[in-house]
Amino acid sequence: MEILRYVFLVFHLFGFAALMGGVFFQLRGKDPVAGGYMVSSAVVQLVTGAGLVWTRISLDVPVVGAKMAVKLALDVSVAVTALIGMRNKRPWAFYAVGAYSAAAAVVAVAWK
């Protein structure tokens, strides 16, 4: 079960890297818009985040419920905003996805 937790963790980090890497890459262009990679990365974040919580609970590792609720809300916000931005091609959605993703990373690292 511990190996599965590490697999979820690695793919969770891959999802974050894909999101933020795409954001930083598109910042170089004129009209940054949310793309399909953001939606798929957000889904990876949601699925692997749920898997991480499940494995932690299964291993009797403490889980901070409030932190996980905030992370879930941010991850759902990223997914919904990326989907809206992909369909409407609005720049505000692109920047919102970047901001929500960065906020989720800060919550994950700073909240003990």
GROMACS .gro file of C-alpha atoms in nm:
model
  112
    1MET     CA    1   0.000   0.000   0.000
    2GLU     CA    2   0.292   0.232   0.069
    3ILE     CA    3   0.417   0.183  -0.288
    4LEU     CA    4   0.072   0.273  -0.420
    5ARG     CA    5   0.078   0.593  -0.215
    6TYR     CA    6   0.410   0.688  -0.373
    7VAL     CA    7   0.275   0.612  -0.719
    8PHE     CA    8  -0.021   0.842  -0.653
    9LEU     CA    9   0.217   1.107  -0.520
   10VAL     CA   10   0.440   1.093  -0.828
   11PHE     CA   11   0.146   1.122  -1.067
   12HIS     CA   12  -0.001   1.401  -0.855
   13LEU     CA   13   0.325   1.590  -0.897
   14PHE     CA   14   0.324   1.515  -1.271
   15GLY     CA   15  -0.024   1.668  -1.297
   16PHE     CA   16   0.091   1.980  -1.117
   17ALA     CA   17   0.402   2.004  -1.334
   18ALA     CA   18   0.192   1.975  -1.649
   19LEU     CA   19  -0.042   2.249  -1.529
   20MET     CA   20   0.221   2.498  -1.420
   21GLY     CA   21   0.461   2.412  -1.700
   22GLY     CA   22   0.187   2.485  -1.952
   23VAL     CA   23   0.102   2.809  -1.777
   24PHE     CA   24   0.461   2.930  -1.781
   25PHE     CA   25   0.508   2.819  -2.142
   26GLN     CA   26   0.198   3.002  -2.262
   27LEU     CA   27   0.289   3.319  -2.075
   28ARG     CA   28   0.548   3.377  -2.348
   29GLY     CA   29   0.277   3.408  -2.616
   30LYS     CA   30   0.036   3.687  -2.698
   31ASP     CA   31  -0.299   3.524  -2.621
   32PRO     CA   32  -0.270   3.259  -2.352
   33VAL     CA   33  -0.577   3.036  -2.331
   34ALA     CA   34  -0.664   2.729  -2.131
   35GLY     CA   35  -0.623   2.414  -2.334
   36GLY     CA   36  -0.714   2.050  -2.317
   37TYR     CA   37  -0.390   1.969  -2.137
   38MET     CA   38  -0.510   2.182  -1.845
   39VAL     CA   39  -0.836   1.990  -1.819
   40SER     CA   40  -0.663   1.653  -1.834
   41SER     CA   41  -0.398   1.765  -1.584
   42ALA     CA   42  -0.671   1.888  -1.350
   43VAL     CA   43  -0.847   1.551  -1.373
   44VAL     CA   44  -0.516   1.379  -1.294
   45GLN     CA   45  -0.483   1.607  -0.992
   46LEU     CA   46  -0.833   1.521  -0.871
   47VAL     CA   47  -0.800   1.145  -0.918
   48THR     CA   48  -0.452   1.114  -0.769
   49GLY     CA   49  -0.543   1.348  -0.483
   50ALA     CA   50  -0.837   1.126  -0.394
   51GLY     CA   51  -0.608   0.825  -0.422
   52LEU     CA   52  -0.356   0.987  -0.188
   53VAL     CA   53  -0.621   1.055   0.074
   54TRP     CA   54  -0.756   0.700   0.040
   55THR     CA   55  -0.413   0.541   0.083
   56ARG     CA   56  -0.329   0.763   0.380
   57ILE     CA   57  -0.653   0.664   0.551
   58SER     CA   58  -0.591   0.297   0.468
   59LEU     CA   59  -0.244   0.316   0.620
   60ASP     CA   60  -0.373   0.494   0.933
   61VAL     CA   61  -0.163   0.800   0.850
   62PRO     CA   62  -0.322   1.119   0.987
   63VAL     CA   63  -0.520   1.329   0.739
   64VAL     CA   64  -0.612   1.692   0.808
   65GLY     CA   65  -0.972   1.712   0.693
   66ALA     CA   66  -0.986   2.090   0.657
   67LYS     CA   67  -0.670   2.093   0.445
   68MET     CA   68  -0.808   1.820   0.219
   69ALA     CA   69  -1.137   2.009   0.182
   70VAL     CA   70  -0.954   2.325   0.077
   71LYS     CA   71  -0.735   2.127  -0.165
   72LEU     CA   72  -1.043   1.956  -0.311
   73ALA     CA   73  -1.217   2.292  -0.357
   74LEU     CA   74  -0.910   2.436  -0.530
   75ASP     CA   75  -0.866   2.130  -0.752
   76VAL     CA   76  -1.232   2.134  -0.855
   77SER     CA   77  -1.199   2.508  -0.925
   78VAL     CA   78  -0.898   2.439  -1.146
   79ALA     CA   79  -1.086   2.170  -1.341
   80VAL     CA   80  -1.405   2.373  -1.388
   81THR     CA   81  -1.219   2.691  -1.480
   82ALA     CA   82  -0.996   2.504  -1.725
   83LEU     CA   83  -1.302   2.348  -1.889
   84ILE     CA   84  -1.474   2.685  -1.917
   85GLY     CA   85  -1.157   2.845  -2.051
   86MET     CA   86  -1.104   2.568  -2.305
   87ARG     CA   87  -1.455   2.609  -2.441
   88ASN     CA   88  -1.476   2.991  -2.435
   89LYS     CA   89  -1.108   3.072  -2.510
   90ARG     CA   90  -1.103   3.354  -2.254
   91PRO     CA   91  -0.770   3.473  -2.108
   92TRP     CA   92  -0.916   3.526  -1.760
   93ALA     CA   93  -0.973   3.152  -1.728
   94PHE     CA   94  -0.609   3.083  -1.815
   95TYR     CA   95  -0.486   3.317  -1.542
   96ALA     CA   96  -0.740   3.180  -1.294
   97VAL     CA   97  -0.619   2.823  -1.357
   98GLY     CA   98  -0.262   2.935  -1.291
   99ALA     CA   99  -0.362   3.117  -0.973
  100TYR     CA  100  -0.573   2.828  -0.840
  101SER     CA  101  -0.295   2.581  -0.915
  102ALA     CA  102  -0.037   2.794  -0.737
  103ALA     CA  103  -0.273   2.836  -0.441
  104ALA     CA  104  -0.321   2.458  -0.423
  105ALA     CA  105   0.056   2.410  -0.416
  106VAL     CA  106   0.091   2.664  -0.135
  107VAL     CA  107  -0.182   2.492   0.067
  108ALA     CA  108  -0.021   2.153   0.011
  109VAL     CA  109   0.323   2.267   0.122
  110ALA     CA  110   0.257   2.533   0.385
  111TRP     CA  111  -0.043   2.389   0.572
  112LYS     CA  112   0.072   2.143   0.837
   0.00000   0.00000   0.00000
